[in-house]
Short mmCIF file of C-alpha atoms in Angstrom, two decimals:
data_model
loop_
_atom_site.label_atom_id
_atom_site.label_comp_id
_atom_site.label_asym_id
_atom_site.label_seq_id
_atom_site.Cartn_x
_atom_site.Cartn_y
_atom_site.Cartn_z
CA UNK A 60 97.43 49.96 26.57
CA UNK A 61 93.69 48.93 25.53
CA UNK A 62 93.84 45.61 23.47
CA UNK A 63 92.78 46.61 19.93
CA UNK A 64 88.81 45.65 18.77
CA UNK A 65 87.70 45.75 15.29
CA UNK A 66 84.30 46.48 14.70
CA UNK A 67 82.48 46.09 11.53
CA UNK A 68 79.23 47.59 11.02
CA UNK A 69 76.25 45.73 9.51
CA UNK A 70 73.22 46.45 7.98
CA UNK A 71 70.36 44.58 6.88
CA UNK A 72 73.19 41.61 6.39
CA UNK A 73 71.50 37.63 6.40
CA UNK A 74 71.92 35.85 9.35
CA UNK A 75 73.44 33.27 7.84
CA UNK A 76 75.80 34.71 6.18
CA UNK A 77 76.85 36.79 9.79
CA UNK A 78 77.03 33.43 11.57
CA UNK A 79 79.37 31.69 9.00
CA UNK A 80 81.40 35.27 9.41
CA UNK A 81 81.61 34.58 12.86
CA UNK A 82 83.14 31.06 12.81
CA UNK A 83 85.89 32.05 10.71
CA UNK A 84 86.30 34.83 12.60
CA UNK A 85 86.39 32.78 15.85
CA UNK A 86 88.35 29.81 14.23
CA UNK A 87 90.78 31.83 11.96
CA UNK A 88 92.02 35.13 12.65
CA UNK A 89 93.80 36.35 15.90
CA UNK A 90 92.26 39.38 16.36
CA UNK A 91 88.94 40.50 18.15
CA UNK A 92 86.29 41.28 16.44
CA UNK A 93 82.93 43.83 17.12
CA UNK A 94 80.03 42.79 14.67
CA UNK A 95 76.83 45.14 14.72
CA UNK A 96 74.65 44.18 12.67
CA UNK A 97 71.65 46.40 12.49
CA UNK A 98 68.60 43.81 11.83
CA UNK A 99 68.63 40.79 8.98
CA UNK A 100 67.15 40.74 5.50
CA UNK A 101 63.65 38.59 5.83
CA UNK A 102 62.96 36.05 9.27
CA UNK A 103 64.68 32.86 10.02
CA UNK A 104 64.95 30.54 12.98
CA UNK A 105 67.97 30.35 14.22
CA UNK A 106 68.64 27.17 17.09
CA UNK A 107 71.67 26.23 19.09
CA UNK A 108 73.82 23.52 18.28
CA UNK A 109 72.00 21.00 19.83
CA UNK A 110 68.58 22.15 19.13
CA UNK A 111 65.95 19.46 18.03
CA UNK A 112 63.72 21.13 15.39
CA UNK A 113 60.83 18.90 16.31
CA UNK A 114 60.83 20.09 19.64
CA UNK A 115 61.67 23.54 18.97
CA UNK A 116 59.83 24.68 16.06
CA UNK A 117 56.42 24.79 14.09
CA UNK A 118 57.49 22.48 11.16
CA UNK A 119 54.28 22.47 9.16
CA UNK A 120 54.06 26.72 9.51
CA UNK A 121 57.49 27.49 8.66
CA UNK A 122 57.43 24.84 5.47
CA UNK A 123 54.36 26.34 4.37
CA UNK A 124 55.97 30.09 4.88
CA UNK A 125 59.32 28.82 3.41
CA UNK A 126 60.92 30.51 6.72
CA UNK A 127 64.59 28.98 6.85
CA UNK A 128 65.66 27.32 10.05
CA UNK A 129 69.27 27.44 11.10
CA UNK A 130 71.53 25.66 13.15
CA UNK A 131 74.34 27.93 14.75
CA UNK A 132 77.60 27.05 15.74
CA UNK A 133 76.78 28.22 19.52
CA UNK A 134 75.03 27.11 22.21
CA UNK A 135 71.51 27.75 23.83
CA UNK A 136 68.00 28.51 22.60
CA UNK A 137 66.02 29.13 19.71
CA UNK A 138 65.22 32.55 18.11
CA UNK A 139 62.92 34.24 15.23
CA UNK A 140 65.30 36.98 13.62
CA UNK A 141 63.74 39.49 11.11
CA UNK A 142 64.49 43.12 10.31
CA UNK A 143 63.57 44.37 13.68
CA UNK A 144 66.71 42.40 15.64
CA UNK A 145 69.60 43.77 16.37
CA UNK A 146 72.79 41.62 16.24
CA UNK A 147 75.96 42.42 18.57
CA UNK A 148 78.61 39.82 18.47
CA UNK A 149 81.78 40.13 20.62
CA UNK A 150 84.96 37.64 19.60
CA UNK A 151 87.64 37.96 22.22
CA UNK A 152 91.03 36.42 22.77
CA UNK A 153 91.19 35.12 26.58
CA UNK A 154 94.39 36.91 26.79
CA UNK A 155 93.03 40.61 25.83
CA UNK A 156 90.15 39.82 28.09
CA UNK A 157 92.21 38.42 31.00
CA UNK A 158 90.26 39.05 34.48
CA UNK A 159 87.46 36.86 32.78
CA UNK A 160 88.14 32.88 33.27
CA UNK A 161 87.24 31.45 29.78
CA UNK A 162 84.11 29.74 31.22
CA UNK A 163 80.73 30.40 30.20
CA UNK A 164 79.65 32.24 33.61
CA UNK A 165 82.11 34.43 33.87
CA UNK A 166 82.17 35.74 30.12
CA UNK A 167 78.04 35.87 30.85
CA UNK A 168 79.10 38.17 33.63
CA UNK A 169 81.01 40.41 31.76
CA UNK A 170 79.03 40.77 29.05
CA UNK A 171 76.16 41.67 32.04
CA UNK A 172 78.04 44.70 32.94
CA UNK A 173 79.09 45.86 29.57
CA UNK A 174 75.55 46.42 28.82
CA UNK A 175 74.69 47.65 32.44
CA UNK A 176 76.88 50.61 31.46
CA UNK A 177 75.00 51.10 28.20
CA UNK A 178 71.77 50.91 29.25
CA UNK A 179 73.02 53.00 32.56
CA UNK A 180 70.36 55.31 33.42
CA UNK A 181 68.04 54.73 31.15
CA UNK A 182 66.23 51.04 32.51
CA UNK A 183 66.05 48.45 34.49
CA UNK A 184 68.67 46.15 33.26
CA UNK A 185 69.69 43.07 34.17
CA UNK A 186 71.40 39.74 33.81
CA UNK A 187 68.88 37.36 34.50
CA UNK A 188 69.34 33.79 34.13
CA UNK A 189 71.41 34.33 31.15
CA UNK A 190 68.85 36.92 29.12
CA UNK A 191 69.17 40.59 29.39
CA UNK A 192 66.04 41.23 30.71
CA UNK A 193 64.55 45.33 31.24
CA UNK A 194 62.32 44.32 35.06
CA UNK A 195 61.53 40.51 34.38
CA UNK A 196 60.60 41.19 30.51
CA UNK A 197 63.61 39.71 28.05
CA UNK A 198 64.67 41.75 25.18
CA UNK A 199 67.86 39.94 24.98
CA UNK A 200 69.47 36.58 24.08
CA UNK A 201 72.69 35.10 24.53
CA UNK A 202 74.79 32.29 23.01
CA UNK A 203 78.65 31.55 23.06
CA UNK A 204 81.09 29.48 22.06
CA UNK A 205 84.72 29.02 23.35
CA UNK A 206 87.55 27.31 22.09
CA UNK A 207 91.02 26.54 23.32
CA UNK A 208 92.20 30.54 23.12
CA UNK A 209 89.58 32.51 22.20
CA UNK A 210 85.66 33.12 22.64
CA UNK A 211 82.55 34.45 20.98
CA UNK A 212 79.66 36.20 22.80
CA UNK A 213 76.98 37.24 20.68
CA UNK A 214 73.28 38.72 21.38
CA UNK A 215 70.05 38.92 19.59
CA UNK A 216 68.32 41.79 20.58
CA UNK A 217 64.52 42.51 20.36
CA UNK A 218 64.49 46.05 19.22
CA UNK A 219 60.59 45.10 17.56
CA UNK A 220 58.92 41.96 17.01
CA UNK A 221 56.29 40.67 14.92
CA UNK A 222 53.97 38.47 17.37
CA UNK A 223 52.68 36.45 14.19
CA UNK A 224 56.60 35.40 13.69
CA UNK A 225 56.46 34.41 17.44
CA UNK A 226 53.98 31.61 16.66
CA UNK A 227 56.77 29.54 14.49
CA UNK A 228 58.50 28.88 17.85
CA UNK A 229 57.00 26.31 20.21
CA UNK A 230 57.06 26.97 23.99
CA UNK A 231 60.82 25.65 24.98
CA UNK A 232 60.37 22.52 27.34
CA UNK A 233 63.64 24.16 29.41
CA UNK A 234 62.76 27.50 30.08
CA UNK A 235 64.25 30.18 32.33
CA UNK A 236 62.61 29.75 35.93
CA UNK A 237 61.87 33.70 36.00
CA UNK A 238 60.02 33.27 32.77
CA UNK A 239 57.08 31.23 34.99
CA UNK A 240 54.28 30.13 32.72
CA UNK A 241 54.10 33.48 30.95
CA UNK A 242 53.80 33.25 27.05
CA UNK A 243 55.74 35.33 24.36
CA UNK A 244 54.31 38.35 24.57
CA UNK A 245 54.36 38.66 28.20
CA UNK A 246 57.74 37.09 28.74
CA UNK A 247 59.45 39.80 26.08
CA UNK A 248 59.76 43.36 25.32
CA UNK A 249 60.45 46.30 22.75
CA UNK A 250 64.12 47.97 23.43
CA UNK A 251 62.36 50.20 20.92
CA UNK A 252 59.88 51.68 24.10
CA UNK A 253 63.04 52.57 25.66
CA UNK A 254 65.73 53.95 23.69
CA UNK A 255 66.22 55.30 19.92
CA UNK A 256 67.33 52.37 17.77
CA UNK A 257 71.15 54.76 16.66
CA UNK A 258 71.30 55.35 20.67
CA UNK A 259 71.75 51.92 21.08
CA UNK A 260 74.64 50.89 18.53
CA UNK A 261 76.51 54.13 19.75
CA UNK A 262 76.07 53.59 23.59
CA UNK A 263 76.95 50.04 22.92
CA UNK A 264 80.42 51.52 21.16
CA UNK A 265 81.23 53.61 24.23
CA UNK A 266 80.66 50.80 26.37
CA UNK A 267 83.48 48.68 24.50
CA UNK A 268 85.47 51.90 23.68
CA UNK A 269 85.99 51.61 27.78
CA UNK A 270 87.53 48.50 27.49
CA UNK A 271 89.23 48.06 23.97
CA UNK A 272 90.55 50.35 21.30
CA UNK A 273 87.93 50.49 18.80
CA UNK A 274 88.85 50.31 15.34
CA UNK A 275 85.82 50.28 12.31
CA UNK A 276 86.84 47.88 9.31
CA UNK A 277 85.12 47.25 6.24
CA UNK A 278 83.91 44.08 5.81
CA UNK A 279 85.65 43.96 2.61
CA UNK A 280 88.89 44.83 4.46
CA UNK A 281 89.07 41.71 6.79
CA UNK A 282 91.42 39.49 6.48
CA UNK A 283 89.06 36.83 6.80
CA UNK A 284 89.11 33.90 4.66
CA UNK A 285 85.90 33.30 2.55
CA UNK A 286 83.50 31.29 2.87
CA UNK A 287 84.68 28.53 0.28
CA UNK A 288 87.84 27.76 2.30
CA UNK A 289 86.67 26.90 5.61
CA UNK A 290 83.57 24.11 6.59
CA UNK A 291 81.29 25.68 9.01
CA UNK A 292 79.50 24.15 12.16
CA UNK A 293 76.13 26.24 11.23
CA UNK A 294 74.22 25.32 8.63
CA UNK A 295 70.53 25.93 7.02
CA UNK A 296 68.59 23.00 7.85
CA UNK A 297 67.20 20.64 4.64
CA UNK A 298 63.84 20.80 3.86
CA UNK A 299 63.65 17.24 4.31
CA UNK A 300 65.06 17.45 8.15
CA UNK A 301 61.51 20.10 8.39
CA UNK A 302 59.49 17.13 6.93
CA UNK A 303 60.87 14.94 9.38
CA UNK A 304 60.11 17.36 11.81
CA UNK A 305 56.57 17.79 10.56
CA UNK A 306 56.25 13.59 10.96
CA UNK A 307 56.77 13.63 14.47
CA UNK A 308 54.72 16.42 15.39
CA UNK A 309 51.82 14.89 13.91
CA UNK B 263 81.04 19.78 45.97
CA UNK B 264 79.52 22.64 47.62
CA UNK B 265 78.96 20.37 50.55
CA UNK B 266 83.06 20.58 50.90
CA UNK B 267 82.96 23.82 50.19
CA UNK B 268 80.87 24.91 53.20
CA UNK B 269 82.84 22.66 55.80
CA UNK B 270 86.08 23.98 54.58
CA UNK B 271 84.79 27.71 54.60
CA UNK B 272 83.12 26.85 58.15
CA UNK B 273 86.60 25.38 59.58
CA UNK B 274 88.80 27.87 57.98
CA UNK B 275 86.34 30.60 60.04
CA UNK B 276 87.28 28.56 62.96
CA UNK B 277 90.56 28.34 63.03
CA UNK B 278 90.38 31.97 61.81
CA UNK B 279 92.07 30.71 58.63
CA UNK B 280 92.24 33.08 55.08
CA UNK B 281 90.12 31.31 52.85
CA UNK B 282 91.06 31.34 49.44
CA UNK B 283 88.95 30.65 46.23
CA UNK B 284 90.07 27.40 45.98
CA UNK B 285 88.40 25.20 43.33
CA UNK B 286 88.32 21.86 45.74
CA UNK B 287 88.03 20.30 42.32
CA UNK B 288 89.44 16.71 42.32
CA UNK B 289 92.35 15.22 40.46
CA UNK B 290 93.01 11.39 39.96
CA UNK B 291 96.59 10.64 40.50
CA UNK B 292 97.59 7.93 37.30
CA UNK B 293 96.44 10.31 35.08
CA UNK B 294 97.96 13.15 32.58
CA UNK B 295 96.44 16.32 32.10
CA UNK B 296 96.36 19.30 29.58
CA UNK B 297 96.23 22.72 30.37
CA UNK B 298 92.63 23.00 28.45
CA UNK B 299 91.36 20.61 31.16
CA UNK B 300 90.81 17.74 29.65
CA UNK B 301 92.83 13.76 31.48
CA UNK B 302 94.26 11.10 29.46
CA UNK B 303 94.22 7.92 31.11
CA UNK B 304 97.15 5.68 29.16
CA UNK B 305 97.44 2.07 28.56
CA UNK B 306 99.43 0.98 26.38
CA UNK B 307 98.27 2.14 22.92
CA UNK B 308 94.76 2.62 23.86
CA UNK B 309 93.60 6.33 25.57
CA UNK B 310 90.99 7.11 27.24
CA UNK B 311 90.08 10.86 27.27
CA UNK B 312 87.43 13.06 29.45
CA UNK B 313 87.17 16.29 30.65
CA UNK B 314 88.59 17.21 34.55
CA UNK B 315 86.11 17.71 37.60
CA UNK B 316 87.79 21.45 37.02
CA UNK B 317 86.21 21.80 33.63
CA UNK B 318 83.03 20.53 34.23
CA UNK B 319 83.05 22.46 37.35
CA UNK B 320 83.31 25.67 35.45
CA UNK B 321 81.14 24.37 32.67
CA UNK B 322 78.04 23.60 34.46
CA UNK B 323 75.17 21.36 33.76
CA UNK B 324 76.65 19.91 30.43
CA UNK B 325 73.53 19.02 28.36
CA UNK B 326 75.05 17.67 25.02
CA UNK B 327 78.31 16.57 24.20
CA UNK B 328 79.02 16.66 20.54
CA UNK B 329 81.04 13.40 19.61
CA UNK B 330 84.02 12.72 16.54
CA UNK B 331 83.07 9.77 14.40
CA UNK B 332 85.11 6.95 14.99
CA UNK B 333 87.96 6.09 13.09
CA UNK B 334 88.81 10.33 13.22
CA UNK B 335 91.93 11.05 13.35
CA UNK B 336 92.43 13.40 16.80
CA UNK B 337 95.91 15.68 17.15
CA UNK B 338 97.31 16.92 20.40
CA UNK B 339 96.03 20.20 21.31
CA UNK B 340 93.49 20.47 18.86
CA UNK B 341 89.68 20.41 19.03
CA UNK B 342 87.94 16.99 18.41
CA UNK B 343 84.37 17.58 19.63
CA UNK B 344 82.59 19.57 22.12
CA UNK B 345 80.38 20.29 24.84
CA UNK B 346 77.44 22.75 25.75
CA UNK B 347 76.13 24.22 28.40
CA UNK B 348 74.79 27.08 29.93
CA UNK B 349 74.34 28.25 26.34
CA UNK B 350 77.86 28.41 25.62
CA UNK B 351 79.48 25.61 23.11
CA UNK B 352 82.92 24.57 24.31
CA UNK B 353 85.70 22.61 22.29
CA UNK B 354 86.99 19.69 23.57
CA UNK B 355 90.65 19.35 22.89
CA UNK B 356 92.64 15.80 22.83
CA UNK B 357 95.51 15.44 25.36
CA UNK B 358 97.01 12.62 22.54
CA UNK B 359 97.28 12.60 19.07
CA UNK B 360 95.75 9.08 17.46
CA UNK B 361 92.76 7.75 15.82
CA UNK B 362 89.26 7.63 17.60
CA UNK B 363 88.02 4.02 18.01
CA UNK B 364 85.45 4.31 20.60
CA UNK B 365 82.91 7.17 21.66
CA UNK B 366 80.98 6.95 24.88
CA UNK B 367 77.68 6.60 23.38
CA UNK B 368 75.95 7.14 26.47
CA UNK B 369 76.51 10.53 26.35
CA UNK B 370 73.83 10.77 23.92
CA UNK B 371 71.02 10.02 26.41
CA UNK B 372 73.31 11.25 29.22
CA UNK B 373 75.03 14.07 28.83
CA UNK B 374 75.13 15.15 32.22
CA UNK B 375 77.55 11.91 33.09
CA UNK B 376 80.65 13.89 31.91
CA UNK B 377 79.61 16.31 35.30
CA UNK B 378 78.38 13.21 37.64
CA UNK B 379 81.39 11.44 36.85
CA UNK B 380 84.58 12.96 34.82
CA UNK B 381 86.55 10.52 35.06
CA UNK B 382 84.39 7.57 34.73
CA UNK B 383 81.26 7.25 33.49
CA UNK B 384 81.76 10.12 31.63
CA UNK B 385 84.83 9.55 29.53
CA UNK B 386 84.44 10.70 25.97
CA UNK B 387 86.36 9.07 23.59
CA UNK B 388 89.25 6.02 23.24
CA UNK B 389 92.43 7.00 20.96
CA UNK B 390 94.80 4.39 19.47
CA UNK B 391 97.69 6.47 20.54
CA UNK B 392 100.40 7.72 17.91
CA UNK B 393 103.16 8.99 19.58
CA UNK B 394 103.38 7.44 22.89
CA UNK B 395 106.30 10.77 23.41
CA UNK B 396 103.73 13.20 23.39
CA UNK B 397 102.82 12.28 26.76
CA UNK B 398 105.66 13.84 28.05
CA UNK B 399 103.69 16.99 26.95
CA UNK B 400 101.57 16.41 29.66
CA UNK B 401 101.18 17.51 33.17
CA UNK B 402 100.84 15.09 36.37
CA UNK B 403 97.84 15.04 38.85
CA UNK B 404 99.93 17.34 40.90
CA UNK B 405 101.32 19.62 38.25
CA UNK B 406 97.32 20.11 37.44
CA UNK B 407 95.88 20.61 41.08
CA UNK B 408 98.65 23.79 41.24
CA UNK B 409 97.75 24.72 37.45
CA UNK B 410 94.34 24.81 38.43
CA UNK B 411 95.08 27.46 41.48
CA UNK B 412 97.03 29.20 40.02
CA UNK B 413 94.09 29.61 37.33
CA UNK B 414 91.47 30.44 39.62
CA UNK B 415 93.40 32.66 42.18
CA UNK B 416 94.16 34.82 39.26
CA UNK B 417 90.38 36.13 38.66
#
């Protein structure tokens, strides 16, 4: 029998908020968890754990445009999230997923061909160095976390981008070797050029409806302690860690 | 380690040997081990903990390693810090339950010493040991190797 996955569908719902959801999620309950959440409230930068803001970010631009930076609880790079991303997050027990060693590869390579089957047919999709990538263009990103039982893949997907939000992000000193020296705008896509926005989410559903039983809960439902009880890894970054920031870079 | 790997694989064609996807990871023998990878090296009170050539193995290029402050108190089985790579963010959990006294500082600058050298240069943190019973909890170098096979031959 299918291992049971809830899924809780998102709209519009801050990043921050979703991230701090995830945690306790990860860290608290015993279930697995789908989270879709259909594109954030207003932009942020969001960084890995060990992400250095100086290095990573336009200090004076995003001070000046009040755009909150945010430190998540998972690994890898740095993102600019606004209305126009869409958010799947994946929280597994090792157990329910058990042919995939709790190591980042593997769970990378599963995650790889869940989405080859839902973007089957319709584009070039691959795994590429850790992005999702449609050809050699990115339209994905990936971060996880793993703990002793359980782990959390989640994606940031570019279904539209702003390019003006694209200049708060500084080019990442480690970058993908398939990225070469290309800049944002030739490095990423739109998934918007290639499928419907609803086609998405719901192919994305059938893909894990292959592999779990798929159960939609109310956020309101989960069992989830709040936010009050539990201290979180990810956190909104002070304004004076951005004036900081700003000092160096000048 | 690949370097092993290809003789092996080369030898076991050879001798027309089944070659089976065997880690090749090493173990040290005077040390205890957890079933989340991670090696206790005991003396006395005073623990040293790391991560196994397994883990970091399967980790790849580790490129920070977030430390406990000292003077934490660390319980066995249970997250104390963590490591990332690969863009994934791993917990580190202690084979001994204590208080932290020493972190490997280096690791700062370093991170990639927990994969150069698991069991020496990169060690991660030193635990006044509380229950000296716990270890018994433990698994020996050999109990590990097998763990570790029996781990990998299943996927």
């Amino acid at each position: 029998m299918a291992p049971l996955m809830n899924l809780v569908r998102l709209r519009g719902f801050p990043i921050l908020q979703q991230l701090h959801l995830e945690e306790r999620m990860l860290r608290t309950s015993s279930a697995n968890w789908c989270i879709i959440n259909d594109g954030t409230t207003s932009p942020a930068i969001v960084m890995g754990l060990s992400g250095k803001v100086a290095e990573l970010v336009e200090a004076k631009s995003v001070l000046r445009d009040h755009i909150p930076v945010i430190r998540r609880f998972t690994g890898g790079g740095t993102v600019i999230v606004d209305q126009g991303t869409i958010f799947v997050t994946l929280i597994c027990n090792k157990d329910d997923v058990s042919d995939v060693q709790p190591f980042p590869r593997p769970i990378m390579s599963w995650s790889g061909q869940l989405y080859g089957e839902v973007f089957k047919g319709l584009a070039d999709f691959h795994l590429r160095e850790n992005d999702y990538v449609f050809g050699d263009r990115k339209f994905g990103g990936n971060a996880q976390s793993i703990t002793k039982h359980r782990w959390v893949h989640h994606t940031s997907f570019l279904w539209d981008y702003e390019v003006k939000n694209m200049s708060y992000l500084k080019l990442p000193t480690k970058a993908p070797e398939y990225r070469l020296t290309r800049d944002h705008t030739d490095f990423v896509c739109r998934m918007k050029e290639y499928l419907p926005r609803s086609e998405f989410i719901e192919r994305t559903i059938k893909a894990i409806e292959a592999q779990f039983s798929v159960k939609s809960i109310n956020l309101e439902s989960t069992d989830i302690p709040s936010s009050s009880e539990f201290v979180h890894t990810t956190r909104l970054l002070t304004e004076q860690e951005l004036l900081d920031a700003c000092t160096i870079q000048t | 380690m690949a370097c092993r790997q290809f003789w092996a694989s080369r030898a076991a064609s050879y001798l027309r040997l089944s070659l089976f996807n065997r880690t090749f990871s090493s173990v040290v023998k005077d040390l205890k081990y957890c079933d989340s990878h991670e090696w206790v090296k005991v003396d006395g009170k005073s623990a040293t903990v790391g991560i196994t050539d397994h883990a970091q193995d399967h980790l790849g290029d580790v490129v920070y390693v977030e430390l406990p402050e000292v003077g934490k108190s660390v319980t066995q089985g249970e997250s104390f810090g963590a490591v990332e790579s690969v863009k994934a963010t791993s917990d580190i959990n202690s084979p001994v339950s204590g208080k932290v006294v020493e972190v490997n500082e280096e690791l700062n600058s370093s991170p990639g010493l927990v994969n150069s050298s698991p069991y020496k240069d990169g060690w991660i943190i030193k635990v006044e040991v509380s229950d000296s019973g716990e270890l018994n909890n433990l698994m020996d170098s050999e109990q590990y190797s097998k763990f570790c096979e029996e781990e990998d031959s299943k996927h």
